[in-house]
Amino acid sequence: MGVSVCLASGKGGSGKSTICANLGVAISQLGYKTAIVDADVEGSSMGLIFGIDFKVPTIHEYLSGSAGVEDIVLKADGVELAIGSVRVEDLKDLNIELLKNFIKELMEKYDVVLVDAPSGLGIDAITAISACDAVLLVATPDILSVTNSLKTKVVAERLGKKVLGLVLNRVGSAYDIPTKYIEDIMGIKVIGEVAEDEEVKKSLVEGKVLLMRNPSSKAAKDIFKLAEKLVLEYP
Amino acid sequence: MGKILVVDDEPDIVYLIKKILEKGGHKVIEAYNGEECLEKVKTEKPDLILLDIMMPGLDGYDILRILKSKEDTKSITIAILTAKSSDEDKIKSLDEQADWHISKPIDKDKLLDMVDWLLKSPPRKVLER
């Protein structure tokens, strides 16, 4: 039985999905059988990040009851993943509660299941958090993102989830709140810092995962370091 | 170095914080309740306010709302300095648009370090409600 980790953030724009995709690839490169689930059903981006054609079956089909797990799990860049649909009409008749079964089933086959939750604390986000063993928070080092991540942490803990720590993304501005103060107010450790890096945007434009496209970029190295830390500290 | 207004209804705490900040080279002004705080803000124009929450009369959140809603005071950096240290307390401070929340007790080096950072940082943009 594997472990499921929900990547959650209090607000959009933290780069959570990019971290999730690259972290999954990094963990897989470290030898763990890894699956990624795009649970951001109203704002799916995993297909775009991996450069996967949206003609393939998506998690929306599973959540609407028209496909099984095997039908929608794809292979890409060393991981297996369930991408979401970007078509508005696919948002109809979704049963988000099925996400729990989906993740449970994946946990039987994979060492690590990373779940990309929607930002905020709507019902989809709560369901994604509830469906996982643990939560990894992603925030940018600014007051709005930190405040909202603190709210997400409170909710995750109330749901009885282990909060592994906080990943600070897009780090590098003189206006960033220093990491030690973020740890102080959040009451959890910052377990990874990922630099603001133009290479991330280039990867998105090209539809290639940063870790595959430019593994020597600053952000890719930071994410790989985060993956090593996660598998070491939470084997 | 900055001009810092310390607001707390407990004189011992004000004294202690004042000593720490003065050792760090800051000029310290004291206020022991909300009304006195508002008066000192007018006359002294501090760079930073360290504001307690639980005070008789106007509490810290009342003062925060008043100062952050006025054109001439909304750009003063205000950090809540309080014994209320739960996550919910911190969220409340930040939602009320405090620039930061510092939980007591705090050691002197950490306080001086945080004060230096707060004095250097631009105050957050205040959003009208």
Short mmCIF file of C-alpha atoms in Angstrom, two decimals:
data_model
loop_
_atom_site.label_atom_id
_atom_site.label_comp_id
_atom_site.label_asym_id
_atom_site.label_seq_id
_atom_site.Cartn_x
_atom_site.Cartn_y
_atom_site.Cartn_z
CA MET A 1 0.00 0.00 0.00
CA GLY A 2 1.43 3.34 -1.07
CA VAL A 3 1.09 6.76 0.44
CA SER A 4 -1.06 9.56 -0.93
CA VAL A 5 -0.03 13.18 -0.58
CA CYS A 6 -2.31 16.07 -1.44
CA LEU A 7 -0.61 19.21 -2.72
CA ALA A 8 -2.77 22.07 -1.50
CA SER A 9 -2.55 25.82 -1.47
CA GLY A 10 -4.71 28.51 -0.01
CA LYS A 11 -4.84 30.55 -3.18
CA GLY A 12 -4.21 30.24 -6.89
CA GLY A 13 -0.94 31.28 -8.48
CA SER A 14 1.34 29.45 -6.07
CA GLY A 15 2.57 27.14 -8.83
CA LYS A 16 1.22 24.10 -7.00
CA SER A 17 0.42 22.12 -10.16
CA THR A 18 3.87 22.71 -11.61
CA ILE A 19 5.46 21.64 -8.33
CA CYS A 20 3.18 18.57 -8.23
CA ALA A 21 4.08 17.47 -11.78
CA ASN A 22 7.81 17.97 -11.36
CA LEU A 23 7.87 16.50 -7.87
CA GLY A 24 6.15 13.39 -9.20
CA VAL A 25 8.75 13.01 -11.96
CA ALA A 26 11.58 13.55 -9.43
CA ILE A 27 10.20 10.97 -6.98
CA SER A 28 9.84 8.51 -9.83
CA GLN A 29 13.47 9.15 -10.84
CA LEU A 30 14.42 8.26 -7.27
CA GLY A 31 12.98 4.81 -7.83
CA TYR A 32 9.45 5.06 -6.47
CA LYS A 33 6.47 3.99 -8.52
CA THR A 34 4.60 7.27 -8.72
CA ALA A 35 1.16 8.38 -9.86
CA ILE A 36 -0.15 11.91 -10.25
CA VAL A 37 -3.83 12.79 -10.06
CA ASP A 38 -5.20 16.05 -11.39
CA ALA A 39 -7.95 16.68 -8.84
CA ASP A 40 -8.35 20.32 -9.82
CA VAL A 41 -11.41 19.42 -11.83
CA GLU A 42 -12.48 23.00 -12.56
CA GLY A 43 -9.01 24.20 -13.49
CA SER A 44 -7.12 21.20 -14.80
CA SER A 45 -3.61 21.95 -15.93
CA MET A 46 -1.73 18.64 -15.70
CA GLY A 47 -2.32 17.88 -19.38
CA LEU A 48 -0.82 21.22 -20.33
CA ILE A 49 2.19 20.77 -18.05
CA PHE A 50 2.96 17.30 -19.47
CA GLY A 51 2.03 18.32 -23.02
CA ILE A 52 -0.62 15.62 -23.32
CA ASP A 53 -3.31 15.84 -25.94
CA PHE A 54 -6.72 16.39 -24.35
CA LYS A 55 -8.31 13.79 -26.64
CA VAL A 56 -7.29 11.12 -24.12
CA PRO A 57 -9.73 9.95 -21.42
CA THR A 58 -9.60 12.12 -18.32
CA ILE A 59 -10.46 11.95 -14.65
CA HIS A 60 -13.72 13.71 -15.49
CA GLU A 61 -14.84 10.55 -17.20
CA TYR A 62 -14.05 8.53 -14.08
CA LEU A 63 -15.89 11.04 -11.88
CA SER A 64 -18.93 10.91 -14.15
CA GLY A 65 -18.91 7.13 -14.05
CA SER A 66 -18.12 6.55 -17.72
CA ALA A 67 -14.57 5.19 -17.35
CA GLY A 68 -12.57 2.99 -14.98
CA VAL A 69 -9.17 3.62 -13.41
CA GLU A 70 -7.26 1.66 -16.08
CA ASP A 71 -9.01 3.57 -18.85
CA ILE A 72 -7.67 6.94 -17.82
CA VAL A 73 -4.22 6.40 -16.31
CA LEU A 74 -1.50 7.39 -18.78
CA LYS A 75 2.27 7.04 -18.83
CA ALA A 76 4.47 10.11 -19.25
CA ASP A 77 8.01 11.03 -18.21
CA GLY A 78 8.38 8.07 -15.87
CA VAL A 79 5.15 8.63 -13.96
CA GLU A 80 1.60 7.48 -14.45
CA LEU A 81 -1.03 10.14 -14.35
CA ALA A 82 -4.69 10.97 -14.61
CA ILE A 83 -5.14 14.32 -16.26
CA GLY A 84 -8.28 16.45 -16.12
CA SER A 85 -10.41 17.71 -18.95
CA VAL A 86 -10.36 21.39 -19.89
CA ARG A 87 -13.77 21.24 -21.60
CA VAL A 88 -16.53 23.13 -19.78
CA GLU A 89 -19.14 20.56 -20.84
CA ASP A 90 -17.16 17.86 -18.98
CA LEU A 91 -17.90 19.57 -15.67
CA LYS A 92 -21.47 18.27 -15.80
CA ASP A 93 -22.61 15.35 -13.63
CA LEU A 94 -19.37 14.88 -11.72
CA ASN A 95 -19.42 12.99 -8.47
CA ILE A 96 -16.34 14.39 -6.73
CA GLU A 97 -16.74 11.85 -3.91
CA LEU A 98 -15.54 9.18 -6.38
CA LEU A 99 -12.11 10.79 -6.14
CA LYS A 100 -11.66 8.98 -2.84
CA ASN A 101 -12.17 5.56 -4.48
CA PHE A 102 -9.88 6.53 -7.34
CA ILE A 103 -7.01 7.48 -5.02
CA LYS A 104 -7.58 4.42 -2.86
CA GLU A 105 -7.31 2.19 -5.89
CA LEU A 106 -4.11 3.88 -7.06
CA MET A 107 -2.57 3.49 -3.62
CA GLU A 108 -2.74 -0.27 -4.04
CA LYS A 109 -0.53 -0.10 -7.13
CA TYR A 110 1.84 2.79 -6.53
CA ASP A 111 4.38 3.73 -3.86
CA VAL A 112 3.43 7.39 -4.02
CA VAL A 113 0.24 9.06 -5.24
CA LEU A 114 0.49 12.84 -5.59
CA VAL A 115 -2.84 14.63 -5.80
CA ASP A 116 -3.02 18.14 -7.23
CA ALA A 117 -5.91 19.76 -5.32
CA PRO A 118 -7.75 22.87 -6.41
CA SER A 119 -6.62 26.07 -4.68
CA GLY A 120 -8.68 27.39 -1.81
CA LEU A 121 -11.07 25.58 0.47
CA GLY A 122 -14.03 24.76 -1.74
CA ILE A 123 -15.71 21.37 -1.67
CA ASP A 124 -13.40 19.94 -4.37
CA ALA A 125 -10.33 20.97 -2.40
CA ILE A 126 -11.71 19.57 0.85
CA THR A 127 -12.54 16.29 -0.91
CA ALA A 128 -9.00 16.03 -2.32
CA ILE A 129 -7.48 16.70 1.10
CA SER A 130 -9.85 14.22 2.77
CA ALA A 131 -8.94 11.54 0.24
CA CYS A 132 -5.21 11.60 1.05
CA ASP A 133 -3.00 10.45 3.92
CA ALA A 134 -1.00 13.64 4.12
CA VAL A 135 -0.89 17.22 2.87
CA LEU A 136 1.98 19.20 1.42
CA LEU A 137 1.24 22.92 1.37
CA VAL A 138 2.53 25.13 -1.44
CA ALA A 139 2.69 28.91 -1.10
CA THR A 140 4.53 31.91 -2.43
CA PRO A 141 6.40 34.02 0.14
CA ASP A 142 3.84 36.81 0.40
CA ILE A 143 1.29 37.70 3.05
CA LEU A 144 -1.80 36.70 1.08
CA SER A 145 -0.49 33.28 0.14
CA VAL A 146 0.82 32.63 3.66
CA THR A 147 -2.48 33.67 5.27
CA ASN A 148 -4.48 31.40 2.99
CA SER A 149 -2.07 28.50 3.44
CA LEU A 150 -2.45 28.86 7.18
CA LYS A 151 -6.21 28.46 6.71
CA THR A 152 -5.62 25.36 4.58
CA LYS A 153 -3.31 23.96 7.26
CA VAL A 154 -6.00 24.47 9.92
CA VAL A 155 -8.59 22.68 7.78
CA ALA A 156 -6.22 19.80 6.94
CA GLU A 157 -5.43 19.28 10.62
CA ARG A 158 -9.12 19.37 11.52
CA LEU A 159 -9.62 16.63 8.95
CA GLY A 160 -6.97 14.63 10.81
CA LYS A 161 -4.38 14.84 8.04
CA LYS A 162 -0.65 14.91 8.61
CA VAL A 163 0.77 18.17 7.26
CA LEU A 164 4.23 17.33 5.94
CA GLY A 165 5.32 20.93 5.66
CA LEU A 166 5.32 23.94 3.39
CA VAL A 167 6.98 24.39 0.02
CA LEU A 168 7.76 27.98 -0.84
CA ASN A 169 7.62 28.56 -4.56
CA ARG A 170 8.77 31.46 -6.74
CA VAL A 171 11.33 32.51 -4.15
CA GLY A 172 13.88 35.20 -4.90
CA SER A 173 12.38 38.67 -4.59
CA ALA A 174 13.61 41.30 -2.16
CA TYR A 175 9.97 41.60 -1.06
CA ASP A 176 9.70 37.95 -0.01
CA ILE A 177 8.77 37.34 3.61
CA PRO A 178 11.85 35.64 5.11
CA THR A 179 11.44 31.88 5.45
CA LYS A 180 12.08 31.87 9.21
CA TYR A 181 9.13 34.21 9.80
CA ILE A 182 6.88 32.13 7.56
CA GLU A 183 7.81 29.04 9.59
CA ASP A 184 7.14 30.98 12.76
CA ILE A 185 3.63 32.08 11.82
CA MET A 186 2.68 28.83 10.04
CA GLY A 187 3.93 26.66 12.88
CA ILE A 188 5.38 24.16 10.38
CA LYS A 189 8.69 23.66 8.62
CA VAL A 190 9.45 24.98 5.16
CA ILE A 191 10.72 21.77 3.63
CA GLY A 192 11.55 23.15 0.23
CA GLU A 193 12.22 26.43 -1.49
CA VAL A 194 11.87 26.64 -5.26
CA ALA A 195 13.42 29.61 -7.00
CA GLU A 196 11.53 31.90 -9.34
CA ASP A 197 12.84 30.71 -12.69
CA GLU A 198 12.01 31.74 -16.26
CA GLU A 199 12.67 28.13 -17.28
CA VAL A 200 9.40 27.14 -15.59
CA LYS A 201 7.45 29.41 -17.93
CA LYS A 202 9.40 28.19 -20.96
CA SER A 203 8.53 24.61 -20.04
CA LEU A 204 4.84 25.48 -19.77
CA VAL A 205 4.87 27.17 -23.16
CA GLU A 206 6.55 24.14 -24.71
CA GLY A 207 4.34 21.65 -22.88
CA LYS A 208 7.30 19.84 -21.37
CA VAL A 209 7.91 19.03 -17.72
CA LEU A 210 10.76 21.20 -16.43
CA LEU A 211 12.63 18.27 -14.92
CA MET A 212 12.76 16.60 -18.34
CA ARG A 213 13.30 19.73 -20.41
CA ASN A 214 15.93 21.42 -18.27
CA PRO A 215 16.97 19.36 -15.25
CA SER A 216 19.92 21.65 -14.55
CA SER A 217 17.73 24.75 -14.15
CA LYS A 218 17.59 26.29 -10.69
CA ALA A 219 13.91 25.44 -10.11
CA ALA A 220 14.37 21.84 -11.33
CA LYS A 221 17.28 21.32 -8.94
CA ASP A 222 15.26 22.78 -6.08
CA ILE A 223 12.35 20.44 -6.81
CA PHE A 224 14.66 17.44 -7.05
CA LYS A 225 16.15 18.38 -3.67
CA LEU A 226 12.61 18.57 -2.26
CA ALA A 227 11.86 15.09 -3.62
CA GLU A 228 15.02 13.67 -2.01
CA LYS A 229 14.08 15.26 1.29
CA LEU A 230 10.53 13.92 1.13
CA VAL A 231 11.52 10.33 0.41
CA LEU A 232 14.25 10.47 3.08
CA GLU A 233 12.13 12.00 5.82
CA TYR A 234 8.86 10.28 4.94
CA PRO A 235 9.92 6.94 3.43
CA MET B 1 16.60 52.38 13.49
CA GLY B 2 12.97 53.30 13.90
CA LYS B 3 10.43 55.00 16.10
CA ILE B 4 8.29 52.25 17.61
CA LEU B 5 5.05 52.59 19.55
CA VAL B 6 4.53 49.75 22.01
CA VAL B 7 0.90 49.33 23.07
CA ASP B 8 0.02 47.01 25.96
CA ASP B 9 -2.08 47.43 29.09
CA GLU B 10 0.51 45.61 31.18
CA PRO B 11 3.24 48.06 32.25
CA ASP B 12 5.76 45.27 32.93
CA ILE B 13 5.48 44.03 29.37
CA VAL B 14 5.81 47.52 27.92
CA TYR B 15 8.88 48.10 30.10
CA LEU B 16 10.48 44.84 29.01
CA ILE B 17 9.84 45.37 25.32
CA LYS B 18 11.02 48.98 25.57
CA LYS B 19 14.33 47.90 27.13
CA ILE B 20 14.90 45.31 24.40
CA LEU B 21 14.09 47.72 21.58
CA GLU B 22 16.18 50.53 23.04
CA LYS B 23 19.16 48.18 23.27
CA GLY B 24 18.61 47.57 19.57
CA GLY B 25 18.94 51.30 18.98
CA HIS B 26 15.25 52.10 18.47
CA LYS B 27 13.31 55.03 19.88
CA VAL B 28 10.35 53.71 21.86
CA ILE B 29 7.07 55.40 22.71
CA GLU B 30 4.62 53.79 25.12
CA ALA B 31 0.84 53.55 25.25
CA TYR B 32 -1.16 51.60 27.83
CA ASN B 33 -4.58 51.54 26.19
CA GLY B 34 -6.29 52.05 22.85
CA GLU B 35 -7.17 55.69 23.33
CA GLU B 36 -3.63 56.57 24.34
CA CYS B 37 -2.34 54.65 21.32
CA LEU B 38 -4.47 56.70 18.92
CA GLU B 39 -3.27 59.91 20.58
CA LYS B 40 0.42 58.88 20.36
CA VAL B 41 0.02 57.90 16.73
CA LYS B 42 -1.16 61.45 16.01
CA THR B 43 1.57 63.23 17.95
CA GLU B 44 4.52 60.90 17.45
CA LYS B 45 3.96 59.43 13.97
CA PRO B 46 5.68 56.07 14.66
CA ASP B 47 7.26 53.90 11.94
CA LEU B 48 6.00 50.71 13.56
CA ILE B 49 3.36 49.81 16.15
CA LEU B 50 3.62 46.67 18.28
CA LEU B 51 0.05 46.18 19.35
CA ASP B 52 -1.43 43.93 22.01
CA ILE B 53 -4.93 42.52 21.45
CA MET B 54 -6.48 42.08 24.85
CA MET B 55 -6.88 45.51 26.39
CA PRO B 56 -9.80 47.14 28.20
CA GLY B 57 -11.78 49.63 26.12
CA LEU B 58 -10.62 49.63 22.52
CA ASP B 59 -8.86 46.32 21.91
CA GLY B 60 -6.06 45.69 19.45
CA TYR B 61 -8.37 44.75 16.59
CA ASP B 62 -10.42 47.95 17.11
CA ILE B 63 -7.24 50.02 16.92
CA LEU B 64 -6.03 48.10 13.90
CA ARG B 65 -9.31 48.77 12.06
CA ILE B 66 -9.25 52.48 12.97
CA LEU B 67 -5.64 53.04 11.94
CA LYS B 68 -5.81 50.95 8.76
CA SER B 69 -8.97 52.78 7.62
CA LYS B 70 -7.52 56.29 7.84
CA GLU B 71 -5.59 57.78 4.98
CA ASP B 72 -2.91 59.35 7.21
CA THR B 73 -2.28 56.23 9.33
CA LYS B 74 -2.94 53.25 7.06
CA SER B 75 0.65 53.06 5.87
CA ILE B 76 2.05 52.64 9.38
CA THR B 77 3.31 49.08 9.80
CA ILE B 78 1.38 47.35 12.58
CA ALA B 79 2.40 44.02 14.07
CA ILE B 80 0.14 42.30 16.55
CA LEU B 81 2.19 41.24 19.58
CA THR B 82 0.06 38.99 21.72
CA ALA B 83 -0.13 35.95 23.94
CA LYS B 84 -2.98 34.73 21.72
CA SER B 85 -1.02 32.31 19.61
CA SER B 86 -3.38 29.79 18.04
CA ASP B 87 -3.54 29.45 14.25
CA GLU B 88 -7.03 30.98 14.42
CA ASP B 89 -5.63 34.02 16.28
CA LYS B 90 -2.92 34.47 13.66
CA ILE B 91 -5.46 34.18 10.83
CA LYS B 92 -7.66 36.77 12.54
CA SER B 93 -4.74 39.24 12.81
CA LEU B 94 -3.79 38.81 9.16
CA ASP B 95 -7.41 38.95 7.98
CA GLU B 96 -7.80 42.20 9.92
CA GLN B 97 -4.90 43.45 7.78
CA ALA B 98 -2.18 43.56 10.39
CA ASP B 99 1.22 43.50 8.74
CA TRP B 100 2.29 40.56 10.90
CA HIS B 101 1.44 38.55 14.00
CA ILE B 102 4.05 37.92 16.68
CA SER B 103 3.23 35.47 19.45
CA LYS B 104 4.40 36.07 23.01
CA PRO B 105 6.58 35.01 24.68
CA ILE B 106 9.34 35.99 22.27
CA ASP B 107 13.06 36.08 22.97
CA LYS B 108 14.84 39.40 22.60
CA ASP B 109 17.04 38.53 19.62
CA LYS B 110 14.08 37.22 17.67
CA LEU B 111 12.04 40.33 18.49
CA LEU B 112 14.84 42.66 17.37
CA ASP B 113 15.32 40.64 14.21
CA MET B 114 11.62 40.77 13.39
CA VAL B 115 11.40 44.48 14.14
CA ASP B 116 14.31 45.15 11.77
CA TRP B 117 12.54 43.18 9.05
CA LEU B 118 9.20 44.94 9.65
CA LEU B 119 10.87 48.37 9.55
CA LYS B 120 12.51 47.51 6.22
CA SER B 121 9.40 45.98 4.63
CA PRO B 122 6.81 48.13 2.92
CA PRO B 123 3.44 48.01 4.74
CA ARG B 124 0.83 45.80 3.07
CA LYS B 125 -1.74 47.49 0.90
CA VAL B 126 -4.89 48.04 2.90
CA LEU B 127 -8.11 46.96 1.23
CA GLU B 128 -11.31 48.80 2.05
CA ARG B 129 -14.17 46.79 3.48
#
